[in-house]
Coordinates of C-alpha atoms in Angstrom, one line a residue:
X1 CA 40.1 19.6 9.9
X2 CA 39.1 16.5 11.8
X3 CA 36.8 18.1 14.6
X4 CA 35.1 20.0 11.7
X5 CA 34.6 16.5 9.4
X6 CA 33.0 15.1 13.2
X7 CA 30.8 17.8 13.8
X8 CA 29.6 18.0 10.5
X9 CA 28.8 14.4 10.5
X10 CA 27.7 14.7 13.9
X11 CA 25.2 17.2 12.7
X12 CA 24.1 15.5 9.5
X13 CA 23.1 12.2 12.0
X14 CA 20.7 15.0 13.8
X15 CA 19.5 16.1 11.2
X16 CA 18.5 13.0 10.2
X17 CA 17.9 11.8 13.5
X18 CA 15.0 14.3 13.3
X19 CA 13.9 13.4 9.6
X20 CA 13.3 10.0 10.5
X21 CA 11.4 11.3 13.6
X22 CA 8.6 13.3 11.6
X23 CA 8.0 9.8 9.4
X24 CA 6.9 8.0 13.0
X25 CA 2.9 7.7 12.8
X26 CA 2.9 9.6 15.8
X27 CA 4.6 12.8 14.2
X28 CA 2.6 12.4 10.8
X29 CA -0.8 12.1 13.5
X30 CA 0.1 15.6 15.0
X31 CA 1.0 16.7 11.5
X32 CA -2.7 16.2 10.6
X33 CA -4.3 17.0 14.0
X34 CA -2.4 20.6 13.4
X35 CA -3.4 20.8 9.7
X36 CA -7.1 20.3 10.6
X37 CA -7.5 22.4 13.5
X38 CA -5.9 25.0 11.0
X39 CA -7.4 24.6 7.8
X40 CA -11.4 26.3 7.5
X41 CA -12.7 23.5 5.7
X42 CA -12.8 19.6 6.7
X43 CA -9.7 17.9 5.3
X44 CA -9.3 14.4 3.6
X45 CA -9.4 11.4 6.1
X46 CA -6.5 10.0 7.0
X47 CA -8.1 6.4 7.9
X48 CA -4.4 4.2 6.6
X49 CA -2.5 6.7 9.5
X50 CA -5.6 6.2 12.1
X51 CA -5.3 2.0 11.4
X52 CA -1.7 2.2 11.9
X53 CA -2.4 4.3 15.5
X54 CA -5.2 1.7 16.7
X55 CA -3.1 -0.8 16.0
X56 CA 0.4 0.8 18.1
X57 CA -2.1 1.9 20.9
X58 CA -3.6 -1.8 21.3
X59 CA 0.1 -3.1 20.7
X60 CA 1.3 -0.5 24.0
X61 CA -1.7 -1.8 26.3
X62 CA -0.8 -5.6 25.4
X63 CA 2.6 -4.6 26.5
X64 CA 1.2 -2.3 29.3
X65 CA -1.0 -5.9 30.2
X66 CA 2.5 -8.2 29.7
X67 CA 4.4 -6.6 32.3
X68 CA 1.7 -6.2 34.8
X69 CA 0.8 -9.7 35.0
X70 CA 4.4 -10.5 35.2
X71 CA 5.1 -8.4 37.9
X72 CA 2.2 -9.6 39.7
X73 CA 3.4 -13.4 39.6
X74 CA 4.7 -15.2 42.5
X75 CA 8.0 -16.5 42.4
X76 CA 6.7 -20.1 41.8
X77 CA 5.3 -19.1 38.4
X78 CA 9.1 -17.2 37.6
X79 CA 10.0 -19.7 35.2
X80 CA 6.5 -19.7 33.0
X81 CA 5.8 -16.1 33.5
X82 CA 9.1 -15.2 31.9
X83 CA 8.4 -18.0 29.0
X84 CA 4.8 -16.5 28.8
X85 CA 6.2 -13.1 29.0
X86 CA 9.1 -14.4 26.2
X87 CA 6.1 -15.3 24.0
X88 CA 3.8 -12.3 24.2
X89 CA 6.5 -9.8 23.5
X90 CA 7.4 -11.9 20.4
X91 CA 3.9 -11.6 19.0
X92 CA 4.1 -8.6 19.9
X93 CA 7.7 -7.6 18.1
X94 CA 5.6 -9.3 15.1
X95 CA 2.6 -7.0 15.3
X96 CA 5.1 -4.3 15.2
X97 CA 7.3 -5.2 12.5
X98 CA 4.1 -5.1 10.3
X99 CA 3.1 -1.9 10.9
X100 CA 6.2 -0.7 9.3
X101 CA 6.2 1.4 6.4
X102 CA 8.3 -1.3 4.4
X103 CA 5.5 -4.3 5.3
X104 CA 2.6 -1.8 4.4
X105 CA 4.9 -1.3 1.0
X106 CA 5.1 -4.5 0.5
X107 CA 1.5 -5.6 2.0
X108 CA 0.6 -2.8 -1.0
X109 CA 2.7 -4.3 -3.5
X110 CA 0.8 -8.0 -3.1
X111 CA -2.2 -7.1 -3.0
X112 CA -1.5 -5.0 -6.2
X113 CA 0.3 -8.1 -8.3
X114 CA -2.9 -10.2 -7.3
X115 CA -5.6 -8.3 -7.5
X116 CA -7.3 -8.2 -11.2
X117 CA -8.3 -5.0 -10.9
X118 CA -6.7 -1.5 -10.0
X119 CA -6.4 -0.8 -6.1
X120 CA -6.5 2.5 -4.9
X121 CA -3.0 4.6 -5.0
X122 CA -1.1 4.5 -1.5
X123 CA -0.2 8.4 -2.1
X124 CA 0.7 8.7 1.4
X125 CA 2.5 5.5 2.2
X126 CA 4.5 6.2 -1.1
X127 CA 5.6 9.8 0.5
X128 CA 6.6 8.7 3.1
X129 CA 9.0 5.5 1.4
X130 CA 10.1 8.0 -0.6
X131 CA 11.9 10.8 2.0
X132 CA 12.9 7.5 4.2
X133 CA 15.2 5.9 0.9
X134 CA 16.2 9.4 0.4
X135 CA 17.5 9.6 4.1
X136 CA 19.1 5.8 3.5
X137 CA 21.0 7.1 0.6
X138 CA 22.5 10.0 2.6
X139 CA 23.4 8.0 5.1
X140 CA 25.0 5.3 3.1
X141 CA 26.9 8.6 1.3
X142 CA 28.4 9.5 4.7
X143 CA 29.2 6.3 6.1
X144 CA 31.3 5.8 2.7
X145 CA 32.8 9.6 3.5
X146 CA 33.4 8.6 7.0
X147 CA 35.4 5.2 6.4
X148 CA 32.5 3.0 8.0
X149 CA 33.4 -0.7 7.8
X150 CA 32.1 -1.6 4.4
X151 CA 30.2 -5.1 5.8
X152 CA 28.0 -2.5 7.7
X153 CA 27.3 0.1 4.4
X154 CA 26.7 -3.0 2.4
X155 CA 24.3 -4.0 4.9
X156 CA 22.8 -0.8 4.5
X157 CA 22.9 -0.3 0.8
X158 CA 21.1 -4.0 0.8
X159 CA 18.4 -3.0 2.6
X160 CA 18.1 0.1 0.7
X161 CA 17.9 -1.7 -2.6
X162 CA 15.1 -3.8 -1.7
X163 CA 13.1 -1.1 -0.4
X164 CA 13.5 0.6 -3.8
X165 CA 12.7 -2.5 -5.4
X166 CA 9.6 -2.5 -4.0
X167 CA 8.4 1.0 -4.8
X168 CA 9.4 0.6 -8.0
X169 CA 8.1 -2.9 -9.0
X170 CA 4.6 -1.5 -7.3
X171 CA 4.8 1.5 -9.7
X172 CA 5.0 -0.7 -12.3
X173 CA 2.1 -2.9 -12.1
X174 CA 0.3 -0.3 -11.4
X175 CA 1.3 1.2 -14.8
X176 CA 1.0 -2.3 -16.5
X177 CA -2.8 -2.5 -15.2
X178 CA -3.2 1.3 -17.0
X179 CA -2.2 0.3 -20.0
X180 CA -4.3 -3.2 -20.0
X181 CA -7.5 -1.3 -19.0
X182 CA -7.1 1.8 -19.9
X183 CA -10.1 2.8 -21.7
X184 CA -12.1 1.0 -18.9
X185 CA -10.6 3.1 -15.8
X186 CA -11.3 6.2 -18.0
X187 CA -15.1 5.2 -18.4
X188 CA -15.4 6.0 -14.6
X189 CA -14.9 8.3 -11.6
X190 CA -14.4 5.5 -9.3
X191 CA -11.8 4.2 -11.5
X192 CA -10.2 7.0 -12.2
X193 CA -9.9 8.4 -9.0
X194 CA -8.2 5.6 -7.7
X195 CA -4.6 6.5 -9.7
X196 CA -2.8 9.1 -8.6
X197 CA -2.1 12.7 -10.3
X198 CA 0.9 11.3 -12.1
X199 CA -1.2 8.1 -13.5
X200 CA -4.2 10.0 -14.8
X201 CA -2.1 12.1 -16.7
X202 CA 0.2 9.0 -18.1
X203 CA -3.5 7.1 -19.2
X204 CA -5.1 10.0 -20.2
X205 CA -1.8 10.9 -22.6
X206 CA -1.9 7.2 -23.7
X207 CA -5.3 7.5 -24.1
X208 CA -4.5 10.2 -26.8
X209 CA -1.9 8.4 -28.0
X210 CA -3.5 5.5 -29.0
X211 CA -6.5 6.9 -30.1
X212 CA -4.6 9.2 -32.5
X213 CA -2.6 5.9 -34.1
X214 CA -5.5 3.7 -34.7
X215 CA -7.1 6.5 -35.9
X216 CA -4.4 7.2 -38.8
X217 CA -3.6 3.8 -38.8
X218 CA -6.6 1.7 -39.5
X219 CA -10.0 3.8 -38.1
X220 CA -10.1 6.2 -40.5
X221 CA -9.6 3.8 -43.3
X222 CA -13.0 2.3 -42.7
X223 CA -16.5 2.4 -43.2
X224 CA -18.3 5.1 -40.9
X225 CA -20.0 2.5 -38.6
X226 CA -17.1 1.1 -37.5
X227 CA -14.7 4.6 -36.9
X228 CA -15.0 3.9 -33.1
X229 CA -12.3 2.9 -31.0
X230 CA -14.6 2.0 -28.3
X231 CA -17.3 -0.2 -30.4
X232 CA -17.5 -2.8 -32.8
X233 CA -20.1 -0.3 -34.5
X234 CA -22.7 2.2 -34.0
X235 CA -25.5 -0.3 -33.8
X236 CA -23.2 -1.2 -30.3
X237 CA -25.3 -0.3 -27.3
X238 CA -22.0 -0.9 -25.1
X239 CA -18.1 -0.7 -25.4
X240 CA -17.8 -3.6 -26.1
X241 CA -14.2 -3.6 -27.5
X242 CA -13.3 -2.2 -23.9
X243 CA -11.8 -4.6 -22.1
X244 CA -12.2 -4.6 -18.5
X245 CA -10.8 -7.0 -15.4
X246 CA -12.3 -10.2 -14.7
X247 CA -13.7 -9.7 -11.4
X248 CA -14.5 -13.4 -11.2
X249 CA -11.0 -14.5 -10.7
X250 CA -10.1 -16.9 -7.7
X251 CA -7.4 -14.9 -5.4
X252 CA -5.9 -16.7 -2.5
X253 CA -6.4 -14.3 0.7
X254 CA -5.8 -13.9 4.2
X255 CA -8.1 -12.3 6.5
X256 CA -6.7 -10.2 9.3
X257 CA -9.3 -10.8 11.4
X258 CA -12.7 -13.0 11.7
X259 CA -14.9 -11.4 9.3
X260 CA -18.6 -12.9 9.0
X261 CA -21.4 -12.6 6.5
X262 CA -21.7 -8.7 6.8
X263 CA -18.3 -8.4 6.4
X264 CA -18.4 -9.5 3.1
X265 CA -20.3 -8.0 0.2
X266 CA -24.2 -8.2 0.2
X267 CA -24.8 -9.8 -2.9
X268 CA -22.1 -12.5 -2.2
X269 CA -23.0 -13.3 1.5
X270 CA -24.5 -16.6 1.0
X271 CA -21.6 -17.3 -1.0
X272 CA -19.0 -16.8 1.8
X273 CA -20.1 -17.3 5.1
X274 CA -17.1 -15.9 7.5
X275 CA -13.8 -16.1 7.1
X276 CA -11.4 -17.0 10.2
X277 CA -8.2 -14.6 11.0
X278 CA -4.9 -16.1 9.4
X279 CA -6.4 -19.0 7.2
X280 CA -5.6 -18.8 3.7
X281 CA -8.6 -18.9 1.7
X282 CA -9.3 -19.7 -2.2
X283 CA -12.1 -17.3 -3.0
X284 CA -13.8 -15.5 -6.0
X285 CA -11.5 -11.6 -5.9
X286 CA -15.8 -10.1 -6.4
X287 CA -16.3 -12.1 -3.0
X288 CA -13.8 -10.3 -0.7
X289 CA -13.7 -6.7 -2.7
X290 CA -15.2 -4.8 0.1
X291 CA -13.0 -5.9 3.0
X292 CA -9.9 -6.2 0.7
X293 CA -10.1 -2.1 0.3
X294 CA -11.4 -1.8 4.1
X295 CA -7.5 -3.3 4.9
X296 CA -9.8 -6.1 6.6
X297 CA -8.2 -8.6 3.9
X298 CA -4.4 -9.3 2.2
X299 CA -4.2 -11.3 -1.1
X300 CA -1.3 -13.6 -1.2

């Protein structure tokens, strides 16, 4: 049965490799391109995917330039050329690492934790992470069944646990915000559209349950003018009992590129004129809300 076991293991690894390849950005772009060509209507723009592809194209261009420059260097400058080339490749490697799905999830998790309001749900990223977690779990099971070195298995398991923690924490932070600003989120389409379908169902169910509970225990026993769950009384012009995120909260952020006053929210361009790349800045959240949504800023 040894031969059969080896063949099954080899087949499993081939399937895993093909699954992993299918989740690369190039394959995802190819899939999006095929879908867009075949669909009779225009589909959703893959903003995050296109941005990552652009970064990878830029990275490939830099690598090519570094290789060409290193070849053209004279023998006298060989030592200096090697050092410069090594430094360039280190920077390229860090840039490449920063575009992996786990790093993107870590970035989304940090932004979600630091932002006072709920941000847009990273649907495509979460889906890819789930697929990679499933693949990693299968690999760990195969390694254990094949008697692979326990240290190797534990390293794979450790990496898997870290990814699962990030995903769970990201989703948990979002649920906490939904519970805290439940009625505020459901008031506007802009806030509601930031949620996933499952989160929208959760928010509506919570609203219904909370409304029924408050009505049965408190509101029904109050005078008619004070039975609203959103207003202190029917004379109130606004929903003054609905907590809203404090957008004037100060946050620490770091710009991924140089930002001028044109990149900041127009009404706050006089408050903050520019932001240097990779420089930590302590600033009011509402000032940098626009570049954060555009992916030009990361919260810390």
